[in-house]
XYZ file of C-alpha atoms in Angstrom:
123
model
C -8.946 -15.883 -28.891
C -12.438 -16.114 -29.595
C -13.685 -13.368 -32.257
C -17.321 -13.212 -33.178
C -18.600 -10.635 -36.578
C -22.393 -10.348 -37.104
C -23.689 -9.010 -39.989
C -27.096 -9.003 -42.264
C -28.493 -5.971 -40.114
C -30.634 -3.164 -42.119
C -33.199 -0.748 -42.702
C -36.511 -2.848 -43.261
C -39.828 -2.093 -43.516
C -42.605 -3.189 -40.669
C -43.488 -6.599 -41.779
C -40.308 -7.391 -43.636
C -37.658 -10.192 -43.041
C -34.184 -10.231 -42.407
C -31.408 -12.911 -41.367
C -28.307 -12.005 -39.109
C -25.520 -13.819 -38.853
C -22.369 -14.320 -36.869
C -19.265 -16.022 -37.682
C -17.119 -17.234 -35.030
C -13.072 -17.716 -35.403
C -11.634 -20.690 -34.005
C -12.457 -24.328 -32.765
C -14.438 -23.194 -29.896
C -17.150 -22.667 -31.449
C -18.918 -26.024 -31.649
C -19.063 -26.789 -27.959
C -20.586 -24.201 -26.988
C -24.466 -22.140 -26.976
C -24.649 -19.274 -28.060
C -27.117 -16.261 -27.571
C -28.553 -13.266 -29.656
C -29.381 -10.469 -27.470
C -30.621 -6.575 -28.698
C -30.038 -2.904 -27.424
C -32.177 -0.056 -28.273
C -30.958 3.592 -27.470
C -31.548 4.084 -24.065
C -32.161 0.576 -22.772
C -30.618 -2.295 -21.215
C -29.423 -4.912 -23.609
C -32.012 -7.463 -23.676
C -32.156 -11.519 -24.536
C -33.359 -12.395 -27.502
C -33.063 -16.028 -28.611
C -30.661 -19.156 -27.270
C -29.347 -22.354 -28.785
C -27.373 -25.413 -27.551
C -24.456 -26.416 -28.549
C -25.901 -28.824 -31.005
C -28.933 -27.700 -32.071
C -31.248 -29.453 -29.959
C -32.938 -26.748 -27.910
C -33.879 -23.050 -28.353
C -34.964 -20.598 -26.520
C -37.082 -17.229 -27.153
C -37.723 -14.045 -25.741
C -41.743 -13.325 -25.352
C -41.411 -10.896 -27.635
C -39.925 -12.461 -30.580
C -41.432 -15.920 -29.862
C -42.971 -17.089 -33.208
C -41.184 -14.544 -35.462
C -37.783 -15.026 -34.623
C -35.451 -18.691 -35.282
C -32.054 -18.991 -33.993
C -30.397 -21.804 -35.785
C -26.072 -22.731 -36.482
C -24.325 -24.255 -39.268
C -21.320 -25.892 -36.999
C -19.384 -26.221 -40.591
C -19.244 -22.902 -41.110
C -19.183 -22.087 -37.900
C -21.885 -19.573 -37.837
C -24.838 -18.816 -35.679
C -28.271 -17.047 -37.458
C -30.950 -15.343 -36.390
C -34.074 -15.483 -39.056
C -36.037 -12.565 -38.284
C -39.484 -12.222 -40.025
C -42.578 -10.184 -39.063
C -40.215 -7.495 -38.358
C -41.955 -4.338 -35.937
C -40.382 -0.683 -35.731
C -40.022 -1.944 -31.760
C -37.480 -4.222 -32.806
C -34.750 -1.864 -33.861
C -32.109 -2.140 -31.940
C -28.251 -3.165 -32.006
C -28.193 -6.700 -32.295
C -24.924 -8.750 -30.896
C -24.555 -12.747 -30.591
C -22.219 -14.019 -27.954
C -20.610 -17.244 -26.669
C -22.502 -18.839 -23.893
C -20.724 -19.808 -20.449
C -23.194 -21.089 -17.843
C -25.834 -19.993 -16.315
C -28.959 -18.391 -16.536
C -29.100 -18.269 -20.873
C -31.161 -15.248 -21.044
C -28.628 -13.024 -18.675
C -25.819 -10.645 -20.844
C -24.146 -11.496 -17.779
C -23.537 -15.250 -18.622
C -22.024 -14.926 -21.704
C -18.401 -14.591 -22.278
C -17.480 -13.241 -25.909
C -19.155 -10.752 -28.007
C -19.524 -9.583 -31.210
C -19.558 -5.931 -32.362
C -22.923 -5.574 -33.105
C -25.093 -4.974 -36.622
C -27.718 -2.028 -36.468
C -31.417 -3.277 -37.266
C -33.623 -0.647 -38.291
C -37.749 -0.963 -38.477
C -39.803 1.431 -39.883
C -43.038 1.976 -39.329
């Protein structure tokens, strides 16, 4: 079974930095892309960044393109998300899953998820 634990989330300032992570049990990890996506109260979760399996293409939201960098150590098997430039509109719950097929910036193409790690921005 595939289990998946982010952490690194916080209360930040606006302009501030922070790096999430998420470890992933097991031997399936290194075949596969993975995803960060984001909920904020009262919205749909949304994607955030994508990267292949090994490393050799990512993919952003609009939103975060040029402040956010997804990136994976496959030895430790753990995905990050480097988050700098930070803005009180990115607070949200922030979970990384295990990718699946598909259209990589649909929830709905990714198979395992983590619990989430709160991110808080203030203005």
């Amino acid at each position: 079974q595939v289990q998946l634990v982010e952490s690194g989330g916080g209360l930040v300032q606006a302009g501030g930095s922070l790096r999430l992570s998420c470890a992933a049990s097991g031997r399936t990890f290194s075949g596969y892309a993975m995803g960060w996506f984001r909920q904020a109260p009262g919205k749909e979760r949304e994607f955030v960044a994508h990267i292949t399996w090994n490393s050799e293409s990512t993919y952003y939201a609009d939103s975060v393109k040029g402040r956010f960098t997804i990136s994976r150590d496959i030895a430790k098997n753990t995905v990050y998300l480097q988050m700098n430039s930070l803005k009180p509109e990115d607070t949200a719950v922030y979970y990384c899953a295990r990718y699946r097929g598909g259209s990589y910036y649909s929830a709905r193409e990714y198979g395992y998820w983590g619990q989430g790690t709160q991110v808080t921005v203030s203005s």
